[in-house]
XYZ file of C-alpha atoms in Angstrom:
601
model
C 108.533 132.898 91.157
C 105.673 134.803 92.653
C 104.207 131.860 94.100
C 102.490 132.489 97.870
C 101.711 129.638 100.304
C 97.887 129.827 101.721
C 96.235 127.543 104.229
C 92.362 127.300 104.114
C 89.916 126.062 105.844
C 87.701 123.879 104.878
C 85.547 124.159 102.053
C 82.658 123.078 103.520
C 82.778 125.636 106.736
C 82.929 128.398 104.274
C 80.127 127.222 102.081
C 77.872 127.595 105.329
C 79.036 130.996 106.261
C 77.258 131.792 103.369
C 80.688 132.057 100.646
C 82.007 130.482 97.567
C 86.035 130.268 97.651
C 86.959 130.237 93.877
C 90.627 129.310 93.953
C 91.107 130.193 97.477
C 89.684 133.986 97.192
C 86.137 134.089 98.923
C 83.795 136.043 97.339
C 80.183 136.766 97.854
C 77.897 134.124 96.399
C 75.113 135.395 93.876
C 71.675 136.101 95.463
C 69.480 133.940 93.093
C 72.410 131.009 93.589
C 75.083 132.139 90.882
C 73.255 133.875 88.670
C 70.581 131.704 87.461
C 67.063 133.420 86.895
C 63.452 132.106 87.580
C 64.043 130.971 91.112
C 64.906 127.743 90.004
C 68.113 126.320 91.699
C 71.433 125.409 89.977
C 72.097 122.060 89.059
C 75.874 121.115 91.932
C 77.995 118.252 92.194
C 80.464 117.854 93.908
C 83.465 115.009 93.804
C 86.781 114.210 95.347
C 89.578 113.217 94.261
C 92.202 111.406 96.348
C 96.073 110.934 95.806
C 99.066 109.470 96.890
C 102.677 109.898 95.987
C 106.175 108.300 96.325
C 104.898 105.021 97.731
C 108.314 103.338 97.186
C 107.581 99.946 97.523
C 105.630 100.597 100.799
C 102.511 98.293 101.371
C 103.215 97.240 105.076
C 103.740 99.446 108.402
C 107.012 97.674 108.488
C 111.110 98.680 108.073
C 112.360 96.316 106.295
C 115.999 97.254 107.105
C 114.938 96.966 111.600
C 112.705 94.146 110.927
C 110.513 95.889 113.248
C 107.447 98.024 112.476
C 108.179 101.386 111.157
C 108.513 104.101 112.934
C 109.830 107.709 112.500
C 110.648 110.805 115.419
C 106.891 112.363 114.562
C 105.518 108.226 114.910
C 104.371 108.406 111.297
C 103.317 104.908 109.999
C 103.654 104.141 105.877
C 102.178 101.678 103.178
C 99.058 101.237 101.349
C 97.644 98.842 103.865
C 96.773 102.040 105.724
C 96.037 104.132 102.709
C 93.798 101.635 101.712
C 91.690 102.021 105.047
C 91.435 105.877 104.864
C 90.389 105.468 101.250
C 87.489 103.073 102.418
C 86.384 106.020 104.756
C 86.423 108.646 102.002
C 84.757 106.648 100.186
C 82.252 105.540 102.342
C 81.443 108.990 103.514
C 81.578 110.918 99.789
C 79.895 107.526 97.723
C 82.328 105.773 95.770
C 80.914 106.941 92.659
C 82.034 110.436 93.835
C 85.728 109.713 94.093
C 88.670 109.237 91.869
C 92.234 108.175 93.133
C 95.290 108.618 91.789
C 99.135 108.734 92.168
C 102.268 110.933 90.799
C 104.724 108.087 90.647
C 107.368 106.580 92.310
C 105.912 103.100 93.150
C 108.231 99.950 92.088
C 111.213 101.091 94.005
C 112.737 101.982 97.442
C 111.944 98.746 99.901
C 113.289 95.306 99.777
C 109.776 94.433 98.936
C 109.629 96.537 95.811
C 114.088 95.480 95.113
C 112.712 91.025 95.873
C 110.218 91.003 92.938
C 112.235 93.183 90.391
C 115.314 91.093 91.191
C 115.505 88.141 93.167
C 111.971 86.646 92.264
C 111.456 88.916 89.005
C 107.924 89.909 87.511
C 109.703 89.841 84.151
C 110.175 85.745 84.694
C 108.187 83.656 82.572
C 105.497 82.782 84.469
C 107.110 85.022 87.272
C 104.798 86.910 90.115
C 102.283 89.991 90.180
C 104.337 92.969 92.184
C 103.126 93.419 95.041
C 102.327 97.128 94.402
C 100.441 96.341 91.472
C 98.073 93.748 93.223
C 97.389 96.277 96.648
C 96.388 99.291 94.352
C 94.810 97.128 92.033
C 92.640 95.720 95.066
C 92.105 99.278 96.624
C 91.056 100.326 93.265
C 93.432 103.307 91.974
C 92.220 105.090 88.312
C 95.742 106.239 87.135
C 98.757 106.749 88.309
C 101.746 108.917 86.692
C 104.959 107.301 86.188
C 107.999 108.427 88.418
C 111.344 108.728 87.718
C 112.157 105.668 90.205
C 110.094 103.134 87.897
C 112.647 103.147 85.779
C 115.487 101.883 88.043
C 115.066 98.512 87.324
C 114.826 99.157 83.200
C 112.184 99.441 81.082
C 111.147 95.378 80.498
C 110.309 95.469 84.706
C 108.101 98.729 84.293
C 106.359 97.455 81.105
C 106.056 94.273 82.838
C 104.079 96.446 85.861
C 102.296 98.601 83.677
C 100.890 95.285 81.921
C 100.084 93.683 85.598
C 98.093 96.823 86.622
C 94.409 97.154 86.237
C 94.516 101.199 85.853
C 97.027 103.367 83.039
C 100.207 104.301 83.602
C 100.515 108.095 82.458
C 103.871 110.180 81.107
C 102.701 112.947 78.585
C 106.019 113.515 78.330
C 107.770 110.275 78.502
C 108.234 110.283 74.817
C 109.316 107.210 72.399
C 113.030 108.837 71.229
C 112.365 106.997 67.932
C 108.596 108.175 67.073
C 108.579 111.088 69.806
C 105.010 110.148 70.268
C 103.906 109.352 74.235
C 105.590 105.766 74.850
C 102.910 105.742 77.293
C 99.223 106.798 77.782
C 99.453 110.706 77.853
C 95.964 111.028 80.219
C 92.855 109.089 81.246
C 89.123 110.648 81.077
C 87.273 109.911 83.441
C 83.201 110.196 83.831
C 81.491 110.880 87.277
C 77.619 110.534 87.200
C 75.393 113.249 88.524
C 72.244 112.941 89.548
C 71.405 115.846 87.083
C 71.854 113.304 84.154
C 75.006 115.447 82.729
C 78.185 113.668 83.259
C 81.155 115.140 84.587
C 84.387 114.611 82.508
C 87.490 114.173 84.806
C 90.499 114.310 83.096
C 93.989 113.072 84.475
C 97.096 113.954 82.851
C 100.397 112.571 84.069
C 103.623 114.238 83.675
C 107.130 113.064 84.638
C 110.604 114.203 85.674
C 113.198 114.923 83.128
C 115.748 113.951 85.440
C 115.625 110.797 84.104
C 117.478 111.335 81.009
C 120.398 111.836 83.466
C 119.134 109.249 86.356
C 118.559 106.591 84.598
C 120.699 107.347 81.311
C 121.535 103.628 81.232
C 117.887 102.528 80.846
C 116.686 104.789 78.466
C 119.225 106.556 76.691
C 118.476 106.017 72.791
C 114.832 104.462 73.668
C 112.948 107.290 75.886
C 113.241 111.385 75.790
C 111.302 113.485 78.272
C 110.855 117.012 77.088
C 110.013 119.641 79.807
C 106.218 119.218 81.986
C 105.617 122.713 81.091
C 105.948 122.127 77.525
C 103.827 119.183 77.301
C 101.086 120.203 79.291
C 100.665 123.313 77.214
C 100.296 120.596 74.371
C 97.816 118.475 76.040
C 95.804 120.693 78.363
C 93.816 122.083 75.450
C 93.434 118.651 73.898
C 91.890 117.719 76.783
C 89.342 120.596 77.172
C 88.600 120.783 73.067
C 87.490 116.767 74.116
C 85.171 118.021 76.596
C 86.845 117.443 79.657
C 85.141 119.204 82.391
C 88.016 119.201 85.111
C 91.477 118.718 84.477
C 93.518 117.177 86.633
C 97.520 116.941 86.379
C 99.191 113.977 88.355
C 103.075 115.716 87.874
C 105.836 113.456 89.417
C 107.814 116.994 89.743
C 108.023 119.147 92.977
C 106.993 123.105 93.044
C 109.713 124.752 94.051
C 111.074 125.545 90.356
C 114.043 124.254 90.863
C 116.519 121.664 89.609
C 119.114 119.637 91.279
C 121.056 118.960 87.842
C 122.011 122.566 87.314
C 121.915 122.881 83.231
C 122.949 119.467 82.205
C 118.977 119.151 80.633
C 117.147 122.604 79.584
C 113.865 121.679 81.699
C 113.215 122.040 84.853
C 113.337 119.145 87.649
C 110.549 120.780 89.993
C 108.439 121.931 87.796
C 104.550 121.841 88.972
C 104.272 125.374 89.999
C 105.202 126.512 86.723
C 102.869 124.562 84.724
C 100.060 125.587 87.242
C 101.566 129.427 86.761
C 102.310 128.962 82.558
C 99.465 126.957 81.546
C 95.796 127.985 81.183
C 92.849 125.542 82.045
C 94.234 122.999 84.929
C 92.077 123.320 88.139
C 94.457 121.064 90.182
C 98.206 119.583 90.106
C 98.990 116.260 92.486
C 102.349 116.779 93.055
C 104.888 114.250 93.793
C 108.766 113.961 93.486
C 109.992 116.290 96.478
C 109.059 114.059 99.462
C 107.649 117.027 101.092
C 104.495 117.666 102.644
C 101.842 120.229 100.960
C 98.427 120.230 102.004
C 96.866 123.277 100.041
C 98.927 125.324 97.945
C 97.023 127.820 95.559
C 99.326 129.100 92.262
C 98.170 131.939 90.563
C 98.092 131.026 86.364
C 99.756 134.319 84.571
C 97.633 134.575 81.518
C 93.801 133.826 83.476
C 94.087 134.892 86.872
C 92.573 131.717 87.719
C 94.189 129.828 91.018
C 95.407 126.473 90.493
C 95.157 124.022 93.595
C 98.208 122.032 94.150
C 98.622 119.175 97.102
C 101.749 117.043 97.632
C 100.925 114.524 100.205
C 103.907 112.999 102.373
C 105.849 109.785 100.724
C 105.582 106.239 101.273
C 101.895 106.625 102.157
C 102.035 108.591 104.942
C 99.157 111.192 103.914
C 96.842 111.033 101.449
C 95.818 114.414 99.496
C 91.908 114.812 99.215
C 90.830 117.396 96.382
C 87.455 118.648 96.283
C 85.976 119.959 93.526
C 82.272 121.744 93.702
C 80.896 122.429 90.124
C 77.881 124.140 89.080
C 75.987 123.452 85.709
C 76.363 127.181 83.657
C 75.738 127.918 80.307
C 75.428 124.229 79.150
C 78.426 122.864 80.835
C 79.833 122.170 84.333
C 82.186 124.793 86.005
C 84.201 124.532 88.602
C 83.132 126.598 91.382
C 85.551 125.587 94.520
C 88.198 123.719 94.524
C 90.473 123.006 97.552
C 93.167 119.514 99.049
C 93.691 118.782 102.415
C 95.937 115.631 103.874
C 94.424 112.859 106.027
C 97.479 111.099 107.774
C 98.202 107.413 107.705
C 98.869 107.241 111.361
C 95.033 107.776 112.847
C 94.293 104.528 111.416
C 94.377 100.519 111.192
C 96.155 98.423 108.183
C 93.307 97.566 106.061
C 92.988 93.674 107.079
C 92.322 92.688 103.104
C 95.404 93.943 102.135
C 97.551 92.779 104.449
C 95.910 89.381 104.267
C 96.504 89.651 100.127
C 100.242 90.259 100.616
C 100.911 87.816 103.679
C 103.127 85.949 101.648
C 105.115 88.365 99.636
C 105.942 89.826 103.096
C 106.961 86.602 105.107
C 109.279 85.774 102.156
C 110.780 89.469 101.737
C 110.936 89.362 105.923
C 112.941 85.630 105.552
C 115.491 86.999 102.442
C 116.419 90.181 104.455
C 117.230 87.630 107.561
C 120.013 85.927 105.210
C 122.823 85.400 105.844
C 125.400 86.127 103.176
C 128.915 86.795 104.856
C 130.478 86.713 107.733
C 132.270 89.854 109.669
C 135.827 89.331 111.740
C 135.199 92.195 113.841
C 132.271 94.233 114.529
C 131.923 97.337 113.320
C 129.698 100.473 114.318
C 128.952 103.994 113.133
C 128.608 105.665 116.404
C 131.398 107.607 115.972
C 131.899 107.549 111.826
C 130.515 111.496 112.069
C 133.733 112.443 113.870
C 136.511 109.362 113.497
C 137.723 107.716 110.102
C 135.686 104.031 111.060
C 136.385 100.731 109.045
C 132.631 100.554 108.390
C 132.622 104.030 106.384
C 135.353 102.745 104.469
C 133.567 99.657 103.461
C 131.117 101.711 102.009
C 133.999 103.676 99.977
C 135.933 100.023 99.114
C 132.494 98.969 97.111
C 132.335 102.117 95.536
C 135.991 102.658 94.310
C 136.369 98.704 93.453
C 132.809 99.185 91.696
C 133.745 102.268 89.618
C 137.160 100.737 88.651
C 135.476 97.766 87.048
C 133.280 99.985 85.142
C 135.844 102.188 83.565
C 138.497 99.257 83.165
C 139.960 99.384 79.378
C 138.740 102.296 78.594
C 139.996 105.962 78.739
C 139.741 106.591 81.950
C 140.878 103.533 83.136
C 144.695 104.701 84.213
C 143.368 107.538 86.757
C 142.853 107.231 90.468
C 139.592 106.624 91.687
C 138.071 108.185 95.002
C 135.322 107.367 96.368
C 132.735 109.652 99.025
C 130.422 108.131 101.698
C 128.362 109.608 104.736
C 127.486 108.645 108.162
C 123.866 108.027 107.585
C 123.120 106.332 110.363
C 124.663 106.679 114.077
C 123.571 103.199 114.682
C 124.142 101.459 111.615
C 126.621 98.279 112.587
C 127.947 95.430 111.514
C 128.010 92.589 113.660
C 131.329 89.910 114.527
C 130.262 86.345 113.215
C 127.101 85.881 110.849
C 126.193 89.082 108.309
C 122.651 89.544 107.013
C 121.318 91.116 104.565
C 119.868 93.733 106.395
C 122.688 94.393 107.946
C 124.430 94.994 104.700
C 121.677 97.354 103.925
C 121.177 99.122 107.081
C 124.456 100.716 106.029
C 122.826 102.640 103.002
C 119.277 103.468 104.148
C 118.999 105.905 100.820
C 117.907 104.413 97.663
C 121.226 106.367 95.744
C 122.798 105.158 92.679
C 126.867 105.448 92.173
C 128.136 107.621 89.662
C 132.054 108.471 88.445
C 132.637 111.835 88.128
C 135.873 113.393 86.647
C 137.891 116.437 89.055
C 141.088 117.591 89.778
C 143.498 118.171 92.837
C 141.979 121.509 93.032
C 138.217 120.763 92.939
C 138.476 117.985 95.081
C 140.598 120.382 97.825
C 137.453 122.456 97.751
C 135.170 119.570 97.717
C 136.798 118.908 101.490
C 136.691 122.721 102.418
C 133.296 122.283 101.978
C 132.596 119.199 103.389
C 134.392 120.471 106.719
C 131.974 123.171 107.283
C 130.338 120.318 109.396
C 132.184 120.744 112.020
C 132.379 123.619 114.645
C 134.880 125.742 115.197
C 137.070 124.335 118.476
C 140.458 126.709 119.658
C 143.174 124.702 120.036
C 143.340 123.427 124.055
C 139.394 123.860 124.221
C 137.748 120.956 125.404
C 135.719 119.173 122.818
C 132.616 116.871 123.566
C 132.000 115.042 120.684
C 127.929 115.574 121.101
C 128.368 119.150 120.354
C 131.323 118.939 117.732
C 129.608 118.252 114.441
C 125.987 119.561 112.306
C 127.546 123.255 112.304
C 124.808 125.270 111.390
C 122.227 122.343 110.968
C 124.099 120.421 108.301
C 123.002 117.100 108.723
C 124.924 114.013 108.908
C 124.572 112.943 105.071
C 125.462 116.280 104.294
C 129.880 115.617 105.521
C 131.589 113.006 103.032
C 134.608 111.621 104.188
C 136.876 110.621 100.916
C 139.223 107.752 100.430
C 142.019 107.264 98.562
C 143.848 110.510 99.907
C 145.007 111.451 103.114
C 144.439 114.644 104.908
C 143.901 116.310 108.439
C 140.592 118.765 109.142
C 141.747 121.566 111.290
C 138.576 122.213 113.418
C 140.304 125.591 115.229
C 140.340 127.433 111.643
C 137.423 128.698 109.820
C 135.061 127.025 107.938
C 137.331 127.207 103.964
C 140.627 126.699 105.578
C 140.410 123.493 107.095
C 141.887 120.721 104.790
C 145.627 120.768 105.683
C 148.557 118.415 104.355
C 146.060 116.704 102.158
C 148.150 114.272 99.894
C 147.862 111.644 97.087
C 150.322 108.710 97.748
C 152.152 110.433 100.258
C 152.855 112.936 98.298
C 151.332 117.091 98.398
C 148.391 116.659 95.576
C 148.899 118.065 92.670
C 146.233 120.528 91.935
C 145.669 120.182 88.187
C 145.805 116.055 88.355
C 143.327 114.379 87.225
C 140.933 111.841 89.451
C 137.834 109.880 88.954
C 135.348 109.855 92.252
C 132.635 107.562 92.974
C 130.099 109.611 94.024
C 126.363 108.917 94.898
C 123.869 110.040 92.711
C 122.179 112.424 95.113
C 125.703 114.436 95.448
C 126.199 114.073 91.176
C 122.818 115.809 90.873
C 123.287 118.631 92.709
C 122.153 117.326 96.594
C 124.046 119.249 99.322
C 125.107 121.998 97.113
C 128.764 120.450 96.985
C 130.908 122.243 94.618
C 132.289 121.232 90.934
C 130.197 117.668 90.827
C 127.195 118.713 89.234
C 128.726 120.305 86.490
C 131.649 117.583 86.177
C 132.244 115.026 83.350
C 129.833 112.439 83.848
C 132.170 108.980 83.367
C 129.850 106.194 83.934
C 126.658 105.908 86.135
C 124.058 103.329 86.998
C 120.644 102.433 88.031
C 121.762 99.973 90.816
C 120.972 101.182 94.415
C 124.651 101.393 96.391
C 123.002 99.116 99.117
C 122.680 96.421 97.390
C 125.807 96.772 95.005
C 127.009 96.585 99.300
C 125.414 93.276 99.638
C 126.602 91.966 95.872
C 130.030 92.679 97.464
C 129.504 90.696 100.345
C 127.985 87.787 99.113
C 130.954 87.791 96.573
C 133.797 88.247 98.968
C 132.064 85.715 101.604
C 134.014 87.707 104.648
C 134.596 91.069 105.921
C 137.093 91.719 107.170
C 138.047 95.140 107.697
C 142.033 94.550 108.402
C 141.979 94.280 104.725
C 140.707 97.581 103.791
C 140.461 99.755 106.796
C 142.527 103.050 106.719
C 142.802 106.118 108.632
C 142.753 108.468 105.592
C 141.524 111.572 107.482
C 141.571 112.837 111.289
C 140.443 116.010 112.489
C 143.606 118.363 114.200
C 143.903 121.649 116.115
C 147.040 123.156 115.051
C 148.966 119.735 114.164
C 147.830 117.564 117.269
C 145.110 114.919 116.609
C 141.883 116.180 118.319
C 141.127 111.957 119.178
């Protein structure tokens, strides 16, 4: 894709140099002010337009999973509490009137805050509570926000449920009724900004979503909800939008821009798709993009059939950043143009929690803070993760005994019933643990810190053999009689720690003094050499299933059964259900890493 990464500076600077940028190329302006005759000035406005993405459940500066404030290696902070404050200044210095804000999805899910009031104290119960996210962007007054492929973890009753709670549309052009295949939600908002020129401006915000979620969340929607490609809907809709008048148009896409997918070709469309709709489709002057969890402040995308440049911001998740847009029109010809157009990214951390939003949620937090503090178990031993990345540890293999026991529940009396399930986990955390006597639920969590989903995914001997080889590659390369400090042993060129699964339910040794593809030696199934053609079922998270990693064979693998639960808490259903751990009871040594035969620990 010929897309090029730009930074500006800001607009304003370069308006008082005495240039207009028109999508990031600066140009001279005209001498009588763009072109209009008679001396008289052009009628301007100008507007901005705020957005956040991939706010997971985040209002509070708070880790739910430490029960300590959040906090990160750069010391960014998260939640709307703080958006909410840098909104107030934005606001306050561009006049409310001249701002819009909006989001790109992926807002009911991903904190214990967001898991409590779809699950333990529902929305969806008769007379049950507002969601917390609903009430903080209701209060810091959001306009739209585009639905994310995360809203519908919980099903479709809990996202209808939010979209009815919320005081601003919920937009999917392309989250289509299967039946009908008409929008099973509002397609766009318009919006009207008033000028002091007495000509409105006509914002319009169209919201796009990911068609990952015809694999994600097949459970939920499959046979109720299709969703076609972004490109292919916002070709449909863009021109809609500007035959209605619209002035600007906005896309809110819940869809990174890389142009890539993590699926490979089990759907036709693309899973990062907001460059190319920026690149494909004529008459968008800006894209908020969400989905990738990555950090854009000003990315300009050249569209193929105008030559125009597209603006395109992704600000960081859980409300770290938010993206300001802003637009400068001028009044031509009997309509407003857009003249400049440019983002930027304020970050979260420079400021205070807004004090009427954490007052608001007070109580949602205290009882979220006092459920993650139960205690549902009890542990016989204590178990750590400090040195899972390099030694087969009883509190990996909890993680795997869910999984496997999970899996072979789903697929019992059916077809695949009869086959061997494995199961793969990662050392996410180095300080994950487990403590002896009383077990929490954050403690439970703290093992799982991603919001994955567990699939079962159908291989043989063979693929699984190279599923190892692959994993392996974590490790440097140690001759045999070399010393070996474990602090320099594993992330061979930068893999990072949930990038190695150990699997159970087979044994094998890793050979660290061979080269990275001829590693996994005397790997055997019931004590016996596997047979390469047998067939095996492995659980598998849903990051790994889609494509995350770049492990081989699992993408493109029979899907057997897959959920919408997050693996964390299926961890903490399992607890709560068995009462104790005790890891005498499922703790194995099912793989050990060797130099020529001898045990390396």
């Amino acid at each position: 894709m010929p897309l090029n990464r730009r930074t500006f500076l800001g607009t304003s600077a370069a308006a008082g140099a005495g240039v207009a940028i028109v999508g990031g190329s600066a140009v001279p302006a005209a001498a009588d002010g763009h072109g209009h005759g008679h001396g008289r000035p052009p009628k301007r406005y100008s507007f901005t337009v705020m957005g956040t993405t991939d706010l997971h459940g985040n209002v509070f500066n708070w880790d739910y999973f430490t029960d300590k404030e959040f906090d990160d290696k750069a010391h960014n902070d998260v939640g709307l509490a703080k958006i909410s404050t840098l909104v107030d200044q934005v606001r306050r210095e561009k006049g409310r009137h001249n701002t819009l804000l909006i989001d790109a999805g992926d807002t009911i899910q991903g904190t214990q805050l967001s898991y409590y009031y779809a699950k333990v104290d529902p929305i969806t119960a008769k007379r049950g509570p507002v969601h917390p996210m609903a009430q903080a962007m209701n209060a810091i007054g959001y306009d739209a926000a585009a639905l994310g492929n995360h809203e519908f973890n919980y099903g479709i009753p809990v996202l209808r449920k939010f979209e009815e709670q919320c005081d601003f549309p919920l937009l999917g052009a392309n989250a289509l009724d299967a039946r009908t295949l008409r929008p099973a939600f509002a397609p766009y908002v318009i919006k009207r900004m008033r000028t002091p020129h007495g000509r409105d401006v006509k914002v319009a915000i169209l919201g796009l979503t990911n068609p990952g979620i015809a694999i994600w969340d097949k459970a939920n929607v499959s046979g109720k909800m299709v969703f076609p490609g972004l490109e292919e809907q916002a070709a449909k809709f863009v021109p809609r939008l500007r035959s209605m008048g619209a002035d600007v148009v906005i896309v809110s896409a819940h869809s990174g821009s890389s142009g890539t997918s993590s699926y490979g070709d089990q759907i036709p469309y693309v899973e990062n798709a907001a460059g190319l709709v920026a690149e494909q489709v004529p008459g968008i002057d800006a894209i908020l993009v969400g989905h990738a969890h990555q950090e854009i402040p000003e990315y300009f995308v050249e569209n193929k059939q105008t030559g125009k440049k597209v603006v395109l911001s992704e600000p960081l998740k859980w409300g770290q950043r938010l993206t300001l847009f802003d637009f400068d029109l001028v009044w031509e010809k009997g309509r407003w143009v857009v003249e400049r157009a440019g983002s930027r990214v304020l970050n979260s951390n420079t400021v205070a929690e807004d004090p009427e939003i954490t007052k608001l949620l007070v109580d949602e937090h205290e009882k979220v803070v006092g459920y993650v503090n139960q205690v549902i178990g009890t542990s016989t031993a204590a178990m750590s993760t400090a040195e899972a990345a390099w030694k087969d540890e009883p509190i990996i293999d909890l993680i795997n005994v869910v999984q496997a026991e999970t899996v072979k529940a789903a697929l019992a009396g059916g077809e695949y019933a009869a086959l061997p399930v494995l199961s793969q986990a990662s050392c996410f955390s180095r300080t994950a643990r487990i403590p002896a006597g009383d077990v929490t639920i954050r403690d439970a969590a703290g093992l799982y810190p991603f919001e994955n989903t567990l699939e079962a995914r159908l291989l043989t001997g063979a693929q699984i053999k190279d599923y190892l080889e692959f994993s392996a590659r974590y490790y440097v390369r140690i001759a045999a009689g070399a010393p070996v400090d474990p602090a320099k042993l594993t992330n061979a060129d930068n893999i990072p720690d949930y990038n190695y699964d150990a699997v159970s339910g087979l044994t094998y040794d890793i050979d660290i003094a061979k080269p990275s593809g001829s590693r996994i030696v005397n790997l055997s199934f019931e004590g016996k050499p596997i047979d390469a053609g047998a067939q095996f079922v492995l659980a598998v998270n849903n990051y790994r299933a889609s494509g995350g990693g770049n492990f081989p064979h699992v993408p493109g693998a029979k899907q057997l059964w897959a959920n919408s639960e997050e693996i964390r808490n299926t961890i903490i259903s399992w607890v709560k259900a068995k009462g104790s751990v005790d890891g005498a009871q499922f703790a194995s040594v099912d793989w050990r890493l060797t130099r020529d035969g001898v045990p390396v620990f």
